[in-house]
JSON list of C-alpha atoms in Angstrom, two decimals:
[
{"chain": "A", "resi": 1, "resn": "MET", "atom": "CA", "xyz": [16.09, 97.76, -154.97]},
{"chain": "A", "resi": 2, "resn": "GLU", "atom": "CA", "xyz": [15.89, 95.22, -152.30]},
{"chain": "A", "resi": 3, "resn": "GLN", "atom": "CA", "xyz": [15.51, 91.49, -153.21]},
{"chain": "A", "resi": 4, "resn": "LYS", "atom": "CA", "xyz": [12.39, 89.88, -152.30]},
{"chain": "A", "resi": 5, "resn": "LYS", "atom": "CA", "xyz": [13.00, 86.97, -149.86]},
{"chain": "A", "resi": 6, "resn": "THR", "atom": "CA", "xyz": [11.70, 83.69, -151.33]},
{"chain": "A", "resi": 7, "resn": "ILE", "atom": "CA", "xyz": [9.89, 80.80, -149.16]},
{"chain": "A", "resi": 8, "resn": "GLY", "atom": "CA", "xyz": [9.50, 77.49, -150.34]},
{"chain": "A", "resi": 9, "resn": "PHE", "atom": "CA", "xyz": [6.58, 75.56, -148.71]},
{"chain": "A", "resi": 10, "resn": "VAL", "atom": "CA", "xyz": [6.63, 71.97, -148.89]},
{"chain": "A", "resi": 11, "resn": "PHE", "atom": "CA", "xyz": [3.62, 70.16, -149.68]},
{"chain": "A", "resi": 12, "resn": "ILE", "atom": "CA", "xyz": [2.50, 66.24, -149.59]},
{"chain": "A", "resi": 13, "resn": "ASP", "atom": "CA", "xyz": [-0.45, 64.24, -150.29]},
{"chain": "A", "resi": 14, "resn": "LYS", "atom": "CA", "xyz": [-3.29, 65.20, -147.59]},
{"chain": "A", "resi": 15, "resn": "PHE", "atom": "CA", "xyz": [-1.42, 68.49, -146.87]},
{"chain": "A", "resi": 16, "resn": "ALA", "atom": "CA", "xyz": [-3.38, 70.59, -144.00]},
{"chain": "A", "resi": 17, "resn": "ASP", "atom": "CA", "xyz": [-5.39, 73.37, -145.61]},
{"chain": "A", "resi": 18, "resn": "TRP", "atom": "CA", "xyz": [-5.26, 75.43, -142.45]},
{"chain": "A", "resi": 19, "resn": "GLU", "atom": "CA", "xyz": [-1.41, 75.24, -141.94]},
{"chain": "A", "resi": 20, "resn": "PHE", "atom": "CA", "xyz": [-0.14, 77.53, -144.64]},
{"chain": "A", "resi": 21, "resn": "GLY", "atom": "CA", "xyz": [-2.70, 80.06, -145.62]},
{"chain": "A", "resi": 22, "resn": "LEU", "atom": "CA", "xyz": [-1.53, 83.06, -142.93]},
{"chain": "A", "resi": 23, "resn": "LEU", "atom": "CA", "xyz": [1.95, 82.37, -143.57]},
{"chain": "A", "resi": 24, "resn": "SER", "atom": "CA", "xyz": [1.87, 82.60, -147.33]},
{"chain": "A", "resi": 25, "resn": "GLY", "atom": "CA", "xyz": [-0.64, 85.50, -147.60]},
{"chain": "A", "resi": 26, "resn": "SER", "atom": "CA", "xyz": [0.96, 87.77, -145.11]},
{"chain": "A", "resi": 27, "resn": "ALA", "atom": "CA", "xyz": [4.62, 86.83, -146.14]},
{"chain": "A", "resi": 28, "resn": "THR", "atom": "CA", "xyz": [3.76, 88.12, -149.67]},
{"chain": "A", "resi": 29, "resn": "ASP", "atom": "CA", "xyz": [1.10, 90.62, -148.91]},
{"chain": "A", "resi": 30, "resn": "TRP", "atom": "CA", "xyz": [2.91, 92.39, -145.94]},
{"chain": "A", "resi": 31, "resn": "PHE", "atom": "CA", "xyz": [6.33, 91.62, -146.21]},
{"chain": "A", "resi": 32, "resn": "ALA", "atom": "CA", "xyz": [6.59, 91.18, -150.05]},
{"chain": "A", "resi": 33, "resn": "ALA", "atom": "CA", "xyz": [8.32, 87.94, -149.94]},
{"chain": "A", "resi": 34, "resn": "ARG", "atom": "CA", "xyz": [7.68, 85.43, -152.52]},
{"chain": "A", "resi": 35, "resn": "ALA", "atom": "CA", "xyz": [5.94, 81.99, -151.86]},
{"chain": "A", "resi": 36, "resn": "VAL", "atom": "CA", "xyz": [6.86, 78.89, -154.10]},
{"chain": "A", "resi": 37, "resn": "ALA", "atom": "CA", "xyz": [5.06, 75.48, -153.74]},
{"chain": "A", "resi": 38, "resn": "LEU", "atom": "CA", "xyz": [7.24, 72.63, -153.63]},
{"chain": "A", "resi": 39, "resn": "SER", "atom": "CA", "xyz": [6.78, 68.94, -153.61]},
{"chain": "A", "resi": 40, "resn": "PRO", "atom": "CA", "xyz": [8.84, 65.61, -153.58]},
{"chain": "A", "resi": 41, "resn": "LEU", "atom": "CA", "xyz": [5.85, 64.41, -155.74]},
{"chain": "A", "resi": 42, "resn": "THR", "atom": "CA", "xyz": [5.44, 64.76, -159.37]},
{"chain": "A", "resi": 43, "resn": "GLY", "atom": "CA", "xyz": [1.97, 66.23, -160.51]},
{"chain": "A", "resi": 44, "resn": "GLN", "atom": "CA", "xyz": [-0.68, 67.72, -158.09]},
{"chain": "A", "resi": 45, "resn": "VAL", "atom": "CA", "xyz": [-1.20, 67.07, -154.48]},
{"chain": "A", "resi": 46, "resn": "ARG", "atom": "CA", "xyz": [-4.56, 67.10, -152.69]},
{"chain": "A", "resi": 47, "resn": "SER", "atom": "CA", "xyz": [-5.26, 68.70, -149.23]},
{"chain": "A", "resi": 48, "resn": "ILE", "atom": "CA", "xyz": [-7.17, 67.09, -146.47]},
{"chain": "A", "resi": 49, "resn": "GLY", "atom": "CA", "xyz": [-10.03, 69.47, -147.70]},
{"chain": "A", "resi": 50, "resn": "GLY", "atom": "CA", "xyz": [-9.83, 67.98, -151.03]},
{"chain": "A", "resi": 51, "resn": "LEU", "atom": "CA", "xyz": [-8.40, 70.95, -152.79]},
{"chain": "A", "resi": 52, "resn": "LYS", "atom": "CA", "xyz": [-6.12, 70.46, -155.51]},
{"chain": "A", "resi": 53, "resn": "LEU", "atom": "CA", "xyz": [-2.40, 72.21, -155.64]},
{"chain": "A", "resi": 54, "resn": "VAL", "atom": "CA", "xyz": [0.14, 71.77, -158.31]},
{"chain": "A", "resi": 55, "resn": "PRO", "atom": "CA", "xyz": [3.63, 72.51, -157.11]},
{"chain": "A", "resi": 56, "resn": "GLU", "atom": "CA", "xyz": [6.04, 74.62, -159.14]},
{"chain": "A", "resi": 57, "resn": "ARG", "atom": "CA", "xyz": [9.31, 72.65, -158.14]},
{"chain": "A", "resi": 58, "resn": "GLY", "atom": "CA", "xyz": [10.48, 69.38, -156.53]},
{"chain": "A", "resi": 59, "resn": "VAL", "atom": "CA", "xyz": [12.54, 69.55, -153.34]},
{"chain": "A", "resi": 60, "resn": "GLY", "atom": "CA", "xyz": [16.23, 69.35, -155.09]},
{"chain": "A", "resi": 61, "resn": "THR", "atom": "CA", "xyz": [18.56, 71.28, -153.81]},
{"chain": "A", "resi": 62, "resn": "GLU", "atom": "CA", "xyz": [20.06, 72.79, -156.87]},
{"chain": "A", "resi": 63, "resn": "GLU", "atom": "CA", "xyz": [16.66, 73.93, -157.98]},
{"chain": "A", "resi": 64, "resn": "ASN", "atom": "CA", "xyz": [15.78, 75.67, -154.87]},
{"chain": "A", "resi": 65, "resn": "SER", "atom": "CA", "xyz": [19.21, 77.37, -154.15]},
{"chain": "A", "resi": 66, "resn": "ASP", "atom": "CA", "xyz": [17.34, 80.58, -153.99]},
{"chain": "A", "resi": 67, "resn": "LEU", "atom": "CA", "xyz": [15.25, 79.96, -151.07]},
{"chain": "A", "resi": 68, "resn": "ASP", "atom": "CA", "xyz": [15.66, 81.92, -147.83]},
{"chain": "A", "resi": 69, "resn": "ALA", "atom": "CA", "xyz": [13.22, 79.78, -145.79]},
{"chain": "A", "resi": 70, "resn": "VAL", "atom": "CA", "xyz": [11.40, 76.68, -145.96]},
{"chain": "A", "resi": 71, "resn": "ALA", "atom": "CA", "xyz": [8.01, 75.91, -144.63]},
{"chain": "A", "resi": 72, "resn": "VAL", "atom": "CA", "xyz": [7.10, 72.23, -144.20]},
{"chain": "A", "resi": 73, "resn": "ILE", "atom": "CA", "xyz": [3.40, 71.68, -143.97]},
{"chain": "A", "resi": 74, "resn": "GLY", "atom": "CA", "xyz": [1.69, 69.29, -142.14]},
{"chain": "A", "resi": 75, "resn": "SER", "atom": "CA", "xyz": [0.08, 66.08, -143.53]},
{"chain": "A", "resi": 76, "resn": "ASP", "atom": "CA", "xyz": [-1.28, 63.02, -142.61]},
{"chain": "A", "resi": 77, "resn": "THR", "atom": "CA", "xyz": [1.37, 61.28, -144.96]},
{"chain": "A", "resi": 78, "resn": "TRP", "atom": "CA", "xyz": [4.56, 62.29, -142.85]},
{"chain": "A", "resi": 79, "resn": "PRO", "atom": "CA", "xyz": [3.89, 59.86, -140.10]},
{"chain": "A", "resi": 80, "resn": "SER", "atom": "CA", "xyz": [4.31, 57.11, -142.71]},
{"chain": "A", "resi": 81, "resn": "GLU", "atom": "CA", "xyz": [7.44, 54.91, -143.28]},
{"chain": "A", "resi": 82, "resn": "ASP", "atom": "CA", "xyz": [7.52, 55.87, -146.86]},
{"chain": "A", "resi": 83, "resn": "ALA", "atom": "CA", "xyz": [7.32, 59.63, -146.18]},
{"chain": "A", "resi": 84, "resn": "PRO", "atom": "CA", "xyz": [9.59, 61.49, -148.26]},
{"chain": "A", "resi": 85, "resn": "ASP", "atom": "CA", "xyz": [13.14, 62.41, -147.20]},
{"chain": "A", "resi": 86, "resn": "ILE", "atom": "CA", "xyz": [13.53, 66.24, -147.64]},
{"chain": "A", "resi": 87, "resn": "ALA", "atom": "CA", "xyz": [16.86, 66.52, -145.32]},
{"chain": "A", "resi": 88, "resn": "PRO", "atom": "CA", "xyz": [18.95, 67.45, -148.05]},
{"chain": "A", "resi": 89, "resn": "LEU", "atom": "CA", "xyz": [16.86, 70.50, -148.78]},
{"chain": "A", "resi": 90, "resn": "LEU", "atom": "CA", "xyz": [16.56, 71.58, -145.07]},
{"chain": "A", "resi": 91, "resn": "HIS", "atom": "CA", "xyz": [20.36, 71.34, -144.43]},
{"chain": "A", "resi": 92, "resn": "ALA", "atom": "CA", "xyz": [20.95, 73.29, -147.35]},
{"chain": "A", "resi": 93, "resn": "THR", "atom": "CA", "xyz": [18.63, 76.15, -146.64]},
{"chain": "A", "resi": 94, "resn": "LEU", "atom": "CA", "xyz": [19.89, 76.07, -143.02]},
{"chain": "A", "resi": 95, "resn": "ALA", "atom": "CA", "xyz": [23.75, 76.22, -144.20]},
{"chain": "A", "resi": 96, "resn": "ARG", "atom": "CA", "xyz": [22.85, 79.16, -146.51]},
{"chain": "A", "resi": 97, "resn": "GLY", "atom": "CA", "xyz": [21.59, 80.82, -143.09]},
{"chain": "A", "resi": 98, "resn": "GLY", "atom": "CA", "xyz": [18.04, 80.44, -144.39]},
{"chain": "A", "resi": 99, "resn": "ILE", "atom": "CA", "xyz": [15.18, 79.60, -142.00]},
{"chain": "A", "resi": 100, "resn": "VAL", "atom": "CA", "xyz": [13.43, 76.08, -141.55]},
{"chain": "A", "resi": 101, "resn": "GLY", "atom": "CA", "xyz": [10.27, 75.64, -140.00]},
{"chain": "A", "resi": 102, "resn": "GLY", "atom": "CA", "xyz": [7.69, 72.62, -139.67]},
{"chain": "A", "resi": 103, "resn": "ILE", "atom": "CA", "xyz": [4.03, 72.67, -138.56]},
{"chain": "A", "resi": 104, "resn": "CYS", "atom": "CA", "xyz": [1.96, 69.58, -137.35]},
{"chain": "A", "resi": 105, "resn": "GLY", "atom": "CA", "xyz": [3.22, 66.48, -139.03]},
{"chain": "A", "resi": 106, "resn": "GLY", "atom": "CA", "xyz": [5.98, 68.78, -140.92]},
{"chain": "A", "resi": 107, "resn": "THR", "atom": "CA", "xyz": [7.83, 68.38, -137.81]},
{"chain": "A", "resi": 108, "resn": "LEU", "atom": "CA", "xyz": [8.57, 64.93, -138.53]},
{"chain": "A", "resi": 109, "resn": "ALA", "atom": "CA", "xyz": [10.35, 65.70, -141.59]},
{"chain": "A", "resi": 110, "resn": "LEU", "atom": "CA", "xyz": [12.52, 67.95, -139.35]},
{"chain": "A", "resi": 111, "resn": "ALA", "atom": "CA", "xyz": [12.98, 65.55, -136.64]},
{"chain": "A", "resi": 112, "resn": "ARG", "atom": "CA", "xyz": [14.04, 62.73, -139.14]},
{"chain": "A", "resi": 113, "resn": "ALA", "atom": "CA", "xyz": [16.53, 65.09, -140.48]},
{"chain": "A", "resi": 114, "resn": "GLY", "atom": "CA", "xyz": [17.97, 65.64, -137.14]},
{"chain": "A", "resi": 115, "resn": "ILE", "atom": "CA", "xyz": [17.26, 69.43, -137.47]},
{"chain": "A", "resi": 116, "resn": "PHE", "atom": "CA", "xyz": [16.05, 69.36, -133.75]},
{"chain": "A", "resi": 117, "resn": "GLU", "atom": "CA", "xyz": [19.29, 68.25, -132.41]},
{"chain": "A", "resi": 118, "resn": "ASP", "atom": "CA", "xyz": [20.55, 71.20, -129.70]},
{"chain": "A", "resi": 119, "resn": "ARG", "atom": "CA", "xyz": [17.54, 72.91, -130.57]},
{"chain": "A", "resi": 120, "resn": "ARG", "atom": "CA", "xyz": [14.28, 73.76, -128.53]},
{"chain": "A", "resi": 121, "resn": "HIS", "atom": "CA", "xyz": [11.06, 72.60, -130.52]},
{"chain": "A", "resi": 122, "resn": "THR", "atom": "CA", "xyz": [7.49, 71.75, -130.42]},
{"chain": "A", "resi": 123, "resn": "SER", "atom": "CA", "xyz": [4.74, 69.71, -132.50]},
{"chain": "A", "resi": 124, "resn": "ASN", "atom": "CA", "xyz": [1.56, 67.91, -131.60]},
{"chain": "A", "resi": 125, "resn": "GLY", "atom": "CA", "xyz": [2.18, 67.24, -127.60]},
{"chain": "A", "resi": 126, "resn": "ALA", "atom": "CA", "xyz": [4.57, 65.65, -125.74]},
{"chain": "A", "resi": 127, "resn": "GLY", "atom": "CA", "xyz": [5.50, 61.93, -127.28]},
{"chain": "A", "resi": 128, "resn": "TRP", "atom": "CA", "xyz": [3.67, 62.67, -130.50]},
{"chain": "A", "resi": 129, "resn": "ILE", "atom": "CA", "xyz": [6.87, 62.85, -132.42]},
{"chain": "A", "resi": 130, "resn": "GLU", "atom": "CA", "xyz": [8.31, 59.68, -130.81]},
{"chain": "A", "resi": 131, "resn": "SER", "atom": "CA", "xyz": [4.97, 57.83, -131.54]},
{"chain": "A", "resi": 132, "resn": "LYS", "atom": "CA", "xyz": [5.12, 58.45, -135.20]},
{"chain": "A", "resi": 133, "resn": "ILE", "atom": "CA", "xyz": [9.05, 57.94, -135.90]},
{"chain": "A", "resi": 134, "resn": "GLY", "atom": "CA", "xyz": [10.62, 56.79, -132.50]},
{"chain": "A", "resi": 135, "resn": "ASP", "atom": "CA", "xyz": [13.31, 58.54, -130.89]},
{"chain": "A", "resi": 136, "resn": "TYR", "atom": "CA", "xyz": [15.24, 61.41, -132.55]},
{"chain": "A", "resi": 137, "resn": "PRO", "atom": "CA", "xyz": [18.07, 63.67, -132.23]},
{"chain": "A", "resi": 138, "resn": "GLY", "atom": "CA", "xyz": [16.94, 66.56, -129.51]},
{"chain": "A", "resi": 139, "resn": "SER", "atom": "CA", "xyz": [13.89, 64.99, -128.24]},
{"chain": "A", "resi": 140, "resn": "SER", "atom": "CA", "xyz": [14.89, 66.03, -124.79]},
{"chain": "A", "resi": 141, "resn": "LEU", "atom": "CA", "xyz": [14.44, 69.56, -125.66]},
{"chain": "A", "resi": 142, "resn": "TYR", "atom": "CA", "xyz": [10.92, 69.44, -126.78]},
{"chain": "A", "resi": 143, "resn": "ARG", "atom": "CA", "xyz": [8.73, 72.02, -125.20]},
{"chain": "A", "resi": 144, "resn": "ASP", "atom": "CA", "xyz": [5.02, 70.84, -124.61]},
{"chain": "A", "resi": 145, "resn": "VAL", "atom": "CA", "xyz": [3.32, 74.17, -125.38]},
{"chain": "A", "resi": 146, "resn": "PRO", "atom": "CA", "xyz": [0.48, 74.89, -127.56]},
{"chain": "A", "resi": 147, "resn": "TYR", "atom": "CA", "xyz": [2.19, 77.87, -129.46]},
{"chain": "A", "resi": 148, "resn": "ALA", "atom": "CA", "xyz": [4.99, 77.91, -131.90]},
{"chain": "A", "resi": 149, "resn": "VAL", "atom": "CA", "xyz": [8.91, 77.55, -130.76]},
{"chain": "A", "resi": 150, "resn": "ARG", "atom": "CA", "xyz": [11.54, 79.45, -132.30]},
{"chain": "A", "resi": 151, "resn": "ASP", "atom": "CA", "xyz": [15.10, 78.61, -131.84]},
{"chain": "A", "resi": 152, "resn": "ALA", "atom": "CA", "xyz": [17.29, 80.67, -133.83]},
{"chain": "A", "resi": 153, "resn": "HIS", "atom": "CA", "xyz": [16.48, 79.66, -137.44]},
{"chain": "A", "resi": 154, "resn": "ILE", "atom": "CA", "xyz": [14.27, 76.83, -136.55]},
{"chain": "A", "resi": 155, "resn": "VAL", "atom": "CA", "xyz": [10.32, 77.27, -136.09]},
{"chain": "A", "resi": 156, "resn": "SER", "atom": "CA", "xyz": [8.33, 74.46, -135.07]},
{"chain": "A", "resi": 157, "resn": "ALA", "atom": "CA", "xyz": [4.37, 74.30, -134.24]},
{"chain": "A", "resi": 158, "resn": "PRO", "atom": "CA", "xyz": [1.58, 72.04, -133.30]},
{"chain": "A", "resi": 159, "resn": "GLY", "atom": "CA", "xyz": [-1.15, 71.88, -136.24]},
{"chain": "A", "resi": 160, "resn": "SER", "atom": "CA", "xyz": [-3.37, 74.23, -133.87]},
{"chain": "A", "resi": 161, "resn": "ALA", "atom": "CA", "xyz": [-1.13, 77.24, -133.92]},
{"chain": "A", "resi": 162, "resn": "PRO", "atom": "CA", "xyz": [-0.82, 78.39, -137.51]},
{"chain": "A", "resi": 163, "resn": "GLY", "atom": "CA", "xyz": [-1.00, 82.03, -135.98]},
{"chain": "A", "resi": 164, "resn": "THR", "atom": "CA", "xyz": [2.07, 82.06, -134.03]},
{"chain": "A", "resi": 165, "resn": "PHE", "atom": "CA", "xyz": [4.06, 79.62, -136.50]},
{"chain": "A", "resi": 166, "resn": "THR", "atom": "CA", "xyz": [3.38, 82.68, -138.86]},
{"chain": "A", "resi": 167, "resn": "THR", "atom": "CA", "xyz": [4.66, 85.36, -136.46]},
{"chain": "A", "resi": 168, "resn": "ASN", "atom": "CA", "xyz": [7.67, 83.38, -135.27]},
{"chain": "A", "resi": 169, "resn": "PHE", "atom": "CA", "xyz": [8.61, 82.34, -138.84]},
{"chain": "A", "resi": 170, "resn": "LEU", "atom": "CA", "xyz": [8.20, 85.89, -139.93]},
{"chain": "A", "resi": 171, "resn": "GLU", "atom": "CA", "xyz": [10.11, 87.30, -137.06]},
{"chain": "A", "resi": 172, "resn": "ALA", "atom": "CA", "xyz": [13.06, 84.89, -138.03]},
{"chain": "A", "resi": 173, "resn": "LEU", "atom": "CA", "xyz": [12.91, 85.81, -141.72]},
{"chain": "A", "resi": 174, "resn": "PHE", "atom": "CA", "xyz": [12.57, 89.66, -141.27]},
{"chain": "A", "resi": 175, "resn": "PRO", "atom": "CA", "xyz": [14.45, 90.42, -138.08]},
{"chain": "A", "resi": 176, "resn": "GLU", "atom": "CA", "xyz": [14.59, 94.03, -139.32]},
{"chain": "A", "resi": 177, "resn": "LYS", "atom": "CA", "xyz": [10.67, 94.16, -139.22]},
{"chain": "A", "resi": 178, "resn": "ALA", "atom": "CA", "xyz": [10.13, 93.21, -135.67]},
{"chain": "A", "resi": 179, "resn": "GLY", "atom": "CA", "xyz": [7.89, 96.08, -135.21]},
{"chain": "A", "resi": 180, "resn": "GLN", "atom": "CA", "xyz": [5.53, 95.17, -138.15]},
{"chain": "A", "resi": 181, "resn": "VAL", "atom": "CA", "xyz": [5.61, 91.53, -137.01]},
{"chain": "A", "resi": 182, "resn": "ALA", "atom": "CA", "xyz": [4.43, 92.38, -133.32]},
{"chain": "A", "resi": 183, "resn": "GLU", "atom": "CA", "xyz": [1.67, 94.54, -134.92]},
{"chain": "A", "resi": 184, "resn": "MET", "atom": "CA", "xyz": [0.60, 91.41, -136.88]},
{"chain": "A", "resi": 185, "resn": "ARG", "atom": "CA", "xyz": [0.85, 89.22, -133.62]},
{"chain": "A", "resi": 186, "resn": "GLU", "atom": "CA", "xyz": [-1.39, 91.64, -131.77]},
{"chain": "A", "resi": 187, "resn": "PHE", "atom": "CA", "xyz": [-3.79, 91.52, -134.74]},
{"chain": "A", "resi": 188, "resn": "ILE", "atom": "CA", "xyz": [-4.09, 87.91, -134.54]},
{"chain": "A", "resi": 189, "resn": "ALA", "atom": "CA", "xyz": [-4.27, 87.99, -130.84]},
{"chain": "A", "resi": 190, "resn": "ARG", "atom": "CA", "xyz": [-7.71, 89.80, -130.95]},
{"chain": "A", "resi": 191, "resn": "GLU", "atom": "CA", "xyz": [-9.41, 86.77, -131.97]},
{"chain": "A", "resi": 192, "resn": "PHE", "atom": "CA", "xyz": [-9.09, 85.13, -128.79]},
{"chain": "A", "resi": 193, "resn": "GLN", "atom": "CA", "xyz": [-9.69, 88.10, -126.39]},
{"chain": "A", "resi": 194, "resn": "ALA", "atom": "CA", "xyz": [-12.93, 87.58, -124.80]},
{"chain": "A", "resi": 195, "resn": "ALA", "atom": "CA", "xyz": [-15.86, 89.37, -126.24]}
]
């Protein structure tokens, strides 16, 4: 029996409600993955919309050695100077050959960790990352596009692109299921076709 792949979703206070649902739902339902909620904070975290979430684990590398992928979900808190440092978790996941993704403010955690060095990436618009954290390794490889960008095991997206974040992330995590991801991409695209 094939081992289920496990995705750790990193949440901090004021996380974006709309950025993770398509990925967590489709990964578990369509691709038989396992989703685990992580947070560097103890106790519950609250979404921008006011929903409460109780993470299952912290963000330590040892407690998350089973992760095949990490998705850092955006939050209004990531731009702050006291945003949590999750670089060890991200680097450990990549070192195991795992996938690391960040959407919206979650891309700031990847930029701070140096994950974008030598990698094409995107976020919430040209100059947005620098306006929040200053210069970062790989800034010259930024792509100002309205959809997710994948470069090998790294996936990044603006907060307005949870659909392409999901399909790029799943394509990276399940390369053997490219046909199924293509069907999903086509399914999602129907929403944007002219009526």
